[in-house]
Coordinates of C-alpha atoms in Angstrom, one line a residue:
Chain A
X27 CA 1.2 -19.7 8.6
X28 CA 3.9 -18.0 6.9
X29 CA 3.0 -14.2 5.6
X30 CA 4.4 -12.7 2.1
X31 CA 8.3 -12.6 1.7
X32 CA 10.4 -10.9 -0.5
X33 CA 13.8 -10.9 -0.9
X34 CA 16.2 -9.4 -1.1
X35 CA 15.5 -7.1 1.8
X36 CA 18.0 -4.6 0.7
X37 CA 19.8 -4.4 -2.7
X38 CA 22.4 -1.6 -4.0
X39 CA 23.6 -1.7 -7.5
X40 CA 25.1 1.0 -9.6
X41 CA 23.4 2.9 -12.4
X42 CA 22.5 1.0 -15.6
X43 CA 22.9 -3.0 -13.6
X44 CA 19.7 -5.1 -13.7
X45 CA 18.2 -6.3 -10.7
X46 CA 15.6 -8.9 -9.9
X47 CA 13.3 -8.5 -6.8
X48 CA 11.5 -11.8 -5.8
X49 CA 8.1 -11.9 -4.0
X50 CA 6.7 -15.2 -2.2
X51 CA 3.1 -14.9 -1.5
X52 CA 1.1 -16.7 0.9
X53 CA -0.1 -20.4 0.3
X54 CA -3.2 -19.8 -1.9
X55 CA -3.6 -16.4 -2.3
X56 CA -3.8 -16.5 -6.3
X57 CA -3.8 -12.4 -6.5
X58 CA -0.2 -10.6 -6.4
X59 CA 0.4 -7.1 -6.6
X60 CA 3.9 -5.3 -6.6
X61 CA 4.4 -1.4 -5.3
X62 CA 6.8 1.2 -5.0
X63 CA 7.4 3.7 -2.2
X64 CA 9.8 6.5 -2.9
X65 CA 11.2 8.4 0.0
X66 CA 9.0 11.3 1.2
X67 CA 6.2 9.9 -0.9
X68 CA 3.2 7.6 -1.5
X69 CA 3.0 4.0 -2.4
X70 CA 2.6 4.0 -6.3
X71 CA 0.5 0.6 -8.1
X72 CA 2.9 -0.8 -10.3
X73 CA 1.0 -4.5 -11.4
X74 CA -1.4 -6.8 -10.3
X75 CA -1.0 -10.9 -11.4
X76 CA -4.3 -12.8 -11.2
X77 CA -2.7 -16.1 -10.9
X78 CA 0.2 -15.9 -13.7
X79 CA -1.5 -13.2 -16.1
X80 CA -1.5 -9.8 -15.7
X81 CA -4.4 -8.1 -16.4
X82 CA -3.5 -4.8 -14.9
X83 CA 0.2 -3.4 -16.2
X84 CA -0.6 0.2 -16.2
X85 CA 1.1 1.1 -13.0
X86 CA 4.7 0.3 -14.7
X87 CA 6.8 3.3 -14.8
X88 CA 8.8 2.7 -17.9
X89 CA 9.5 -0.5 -20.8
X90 CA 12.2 -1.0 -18.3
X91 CA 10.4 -2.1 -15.2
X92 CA 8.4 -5.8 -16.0
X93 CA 7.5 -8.6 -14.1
X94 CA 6.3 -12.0 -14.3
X95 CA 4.9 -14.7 -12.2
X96 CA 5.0 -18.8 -12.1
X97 CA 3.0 -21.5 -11.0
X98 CA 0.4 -19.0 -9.1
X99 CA 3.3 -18.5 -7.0
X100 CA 6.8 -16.6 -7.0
X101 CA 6.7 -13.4 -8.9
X102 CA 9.9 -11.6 -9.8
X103 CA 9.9 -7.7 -10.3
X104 CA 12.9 -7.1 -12.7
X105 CA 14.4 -3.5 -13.6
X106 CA 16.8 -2.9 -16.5
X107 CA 19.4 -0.2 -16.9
X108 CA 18.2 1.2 -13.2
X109 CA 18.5 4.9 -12.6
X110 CA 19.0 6.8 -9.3
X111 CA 15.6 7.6 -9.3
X112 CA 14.8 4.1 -9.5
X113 CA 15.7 3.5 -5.8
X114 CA 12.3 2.8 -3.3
X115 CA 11.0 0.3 -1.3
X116 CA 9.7 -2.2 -3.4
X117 CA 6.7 -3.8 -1.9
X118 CA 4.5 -6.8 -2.7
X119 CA 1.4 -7.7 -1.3
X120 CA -1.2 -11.1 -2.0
X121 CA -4.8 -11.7 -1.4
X122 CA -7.2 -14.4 -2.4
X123 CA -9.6 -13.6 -5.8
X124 CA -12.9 -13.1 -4.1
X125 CA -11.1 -10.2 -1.1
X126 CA -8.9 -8.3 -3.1
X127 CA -9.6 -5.3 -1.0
X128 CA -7.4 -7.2 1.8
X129 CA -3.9 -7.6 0.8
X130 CA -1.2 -8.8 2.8
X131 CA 2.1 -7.1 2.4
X132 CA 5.7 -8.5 2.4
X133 CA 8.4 -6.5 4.2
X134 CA 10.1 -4.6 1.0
X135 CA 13.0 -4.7 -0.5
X136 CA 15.3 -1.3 -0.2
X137 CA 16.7 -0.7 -3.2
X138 CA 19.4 2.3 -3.6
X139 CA 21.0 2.9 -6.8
X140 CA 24.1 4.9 -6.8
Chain B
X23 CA -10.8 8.1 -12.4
X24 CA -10.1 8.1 -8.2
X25 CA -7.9 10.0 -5.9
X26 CA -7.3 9.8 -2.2
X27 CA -6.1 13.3 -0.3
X28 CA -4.7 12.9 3.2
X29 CA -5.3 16.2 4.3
X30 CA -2.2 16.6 7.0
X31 CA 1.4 15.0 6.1
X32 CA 2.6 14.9 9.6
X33 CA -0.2 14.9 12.8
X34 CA 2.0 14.8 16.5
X35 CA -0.4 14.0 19.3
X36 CA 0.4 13.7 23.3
X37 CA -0.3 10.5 24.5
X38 CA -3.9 9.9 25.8
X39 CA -5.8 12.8 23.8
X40 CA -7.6 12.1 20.8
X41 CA -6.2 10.9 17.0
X42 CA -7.6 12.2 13.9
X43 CA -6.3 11.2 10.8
X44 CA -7.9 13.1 7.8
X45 CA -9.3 11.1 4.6
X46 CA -10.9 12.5 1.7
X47 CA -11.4 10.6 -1.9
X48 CA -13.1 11.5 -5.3
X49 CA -14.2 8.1 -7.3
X50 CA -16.8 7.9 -10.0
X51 CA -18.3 5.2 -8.3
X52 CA -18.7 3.3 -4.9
X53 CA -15.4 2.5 -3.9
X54 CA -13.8 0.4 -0.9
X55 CA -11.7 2.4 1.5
X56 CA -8.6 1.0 3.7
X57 CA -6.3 2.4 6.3
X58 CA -3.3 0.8 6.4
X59 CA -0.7 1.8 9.3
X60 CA 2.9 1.0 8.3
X61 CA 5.6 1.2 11.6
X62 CA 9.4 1.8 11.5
X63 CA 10.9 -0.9 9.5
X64 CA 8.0 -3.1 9.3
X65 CA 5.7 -4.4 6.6
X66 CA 1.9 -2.2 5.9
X67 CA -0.4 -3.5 8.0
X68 CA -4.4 -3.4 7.5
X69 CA -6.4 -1.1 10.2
X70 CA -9.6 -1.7 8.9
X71 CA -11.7 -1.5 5.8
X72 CA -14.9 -0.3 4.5
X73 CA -17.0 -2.1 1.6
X74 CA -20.4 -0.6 1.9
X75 CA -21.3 -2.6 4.9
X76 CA -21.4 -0.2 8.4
X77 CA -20.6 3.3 7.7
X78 CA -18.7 3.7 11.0
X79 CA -15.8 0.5 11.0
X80 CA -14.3 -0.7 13.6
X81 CA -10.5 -1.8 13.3
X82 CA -7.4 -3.3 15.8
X83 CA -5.6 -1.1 18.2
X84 CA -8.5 1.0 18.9
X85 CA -8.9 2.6 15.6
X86 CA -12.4 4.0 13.8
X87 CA -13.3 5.2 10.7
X88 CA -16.4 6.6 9.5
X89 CA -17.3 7.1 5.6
X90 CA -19.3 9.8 5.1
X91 CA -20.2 9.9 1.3
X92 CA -21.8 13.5 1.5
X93 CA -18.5 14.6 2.4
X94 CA -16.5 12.1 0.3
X95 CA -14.2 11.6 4.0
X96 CA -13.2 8.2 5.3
X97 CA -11.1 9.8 8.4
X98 CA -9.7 7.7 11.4
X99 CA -9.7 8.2 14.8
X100 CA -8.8 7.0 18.2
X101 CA -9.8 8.3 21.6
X102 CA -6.6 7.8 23.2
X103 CA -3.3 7.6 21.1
X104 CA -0.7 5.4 22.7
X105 CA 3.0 5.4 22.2
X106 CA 3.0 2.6 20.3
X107 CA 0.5 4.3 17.8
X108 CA 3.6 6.5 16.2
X109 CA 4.1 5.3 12.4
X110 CA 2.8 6.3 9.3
X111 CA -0.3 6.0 8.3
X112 CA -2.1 5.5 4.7
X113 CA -5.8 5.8 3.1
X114 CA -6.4 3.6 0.7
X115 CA -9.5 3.4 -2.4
X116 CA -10.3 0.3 -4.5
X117 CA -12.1 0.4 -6.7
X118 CA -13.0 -3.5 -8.7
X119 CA -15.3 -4.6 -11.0
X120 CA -15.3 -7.5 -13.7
X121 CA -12.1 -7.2 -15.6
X122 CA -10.9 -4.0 -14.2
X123 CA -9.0 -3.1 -10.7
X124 CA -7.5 0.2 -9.6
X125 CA -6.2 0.9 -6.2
X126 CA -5.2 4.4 -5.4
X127 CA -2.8 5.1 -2.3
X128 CA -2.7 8.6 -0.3
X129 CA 0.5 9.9 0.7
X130 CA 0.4 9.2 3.6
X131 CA 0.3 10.9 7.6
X132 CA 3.0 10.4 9.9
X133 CA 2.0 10.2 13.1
X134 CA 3.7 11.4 16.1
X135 CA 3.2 10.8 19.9
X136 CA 4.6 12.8 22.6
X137 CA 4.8 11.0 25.9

């Protein structure tokens, strides 16, 4: 079956645009979890969505970054007012409720913000 | 609170000798440990995981890890690294419970393979 995708794989904007990063999980898994990896260093927890709530927001870096999810399925990542230093690879990843220790990553999405 | 230390940022192997890739964690409590391997351009990947079954786990490609609580180390290895083995490579610690959920990611090693 299909795996997690995310799209858009790559996405440059300019300083202070929104964007919106879109995550498609596999059929079923009802556990959702988005991450960044900045250049040169590790993946950083930003949220995890147990079906459409989000229990866990403490990975967010700033007011600017949220996210929300629909129908147990497509979550959307949104920044505000991006900042260079917002640019990573933003990475999603699902699992069913009862083996959240395996997750199942999408492919990122590069973003660059110039 | 939980941390994950990957003791060597870049490892560079010849092909055929051994693979060590060093783990070490501090958690409060029992935790689950991952290695996920992440190539070139391509998604993360799982390795293999422990959750307090078999201290010494068994993953794909070849890989082992053994946990070692005494020494608070979850390190992977492989007998023979093959080319294909180059890409980065990260520890993982989970730690779950009711109502709570905190995953902690090293920085990851970059491994290297000379042929």
């Amino acid at each position: 079956g299909a795996g997690v995708s995310q799209s858009p794989s790559n996405k440059v904007t300019e300083k202070g645009k929104d964007v919106e990063l879109r995550c498609d999980p596999i059929s079923g898994h009802t556990a959702l979890y988005w991450y960044r990896q900045r250049l040169g260093q590790g993946l950083e927890f930003l949220i995890y969505f147990q079906g459409n709530s989000a229990p866990d927001k403490s990975g967010l870096p700033s007011d600017r970054f949220s996210a929300e999810r629909t129908g147990e399925s497509v979550s959307t990542l949104t920044i505000q007012r991006t900042q260079q230093e917002d640019s990573a690879v933003y990475l999603c990843a699902s699992s069913t409720p009862f083996n959240k220790e395996t997750q199942y990553f999408g492919p990122g999405t590069r973003l660059l913000v110039l | 609170a939980q941390s994950v230390t990957q003791l060597d940022s870049h490892v560079s192997v010849s092909e055929g000798t051994p693979v060590l890739l060093r783990c070490n964690y501090s958690s409060s409590y029992s935790p689950s440990l991952f290695w996920y391997v992440q190539h070139p351009n391509k998604g993360l990947q799982l390795l293999l995981k422990y959750t307090s079954a078999a201290t010494l786990v068994k993953g794909i490609n070849g890989f082992e890890a053994e946990f070692k609580k005494s020494e608070t180390s979850f390190h992977l290895t492989k007998p023979s690294a093959h080319m294909s083995d180059a890409a980065e490579y990260f520890c993982v610690v989970i730690l779950s419970g009711a109502g709570s959920y905190q995953l902690t990611f090293g920085k990851g090693t970059k491994l290297s393979v000379i042929p």
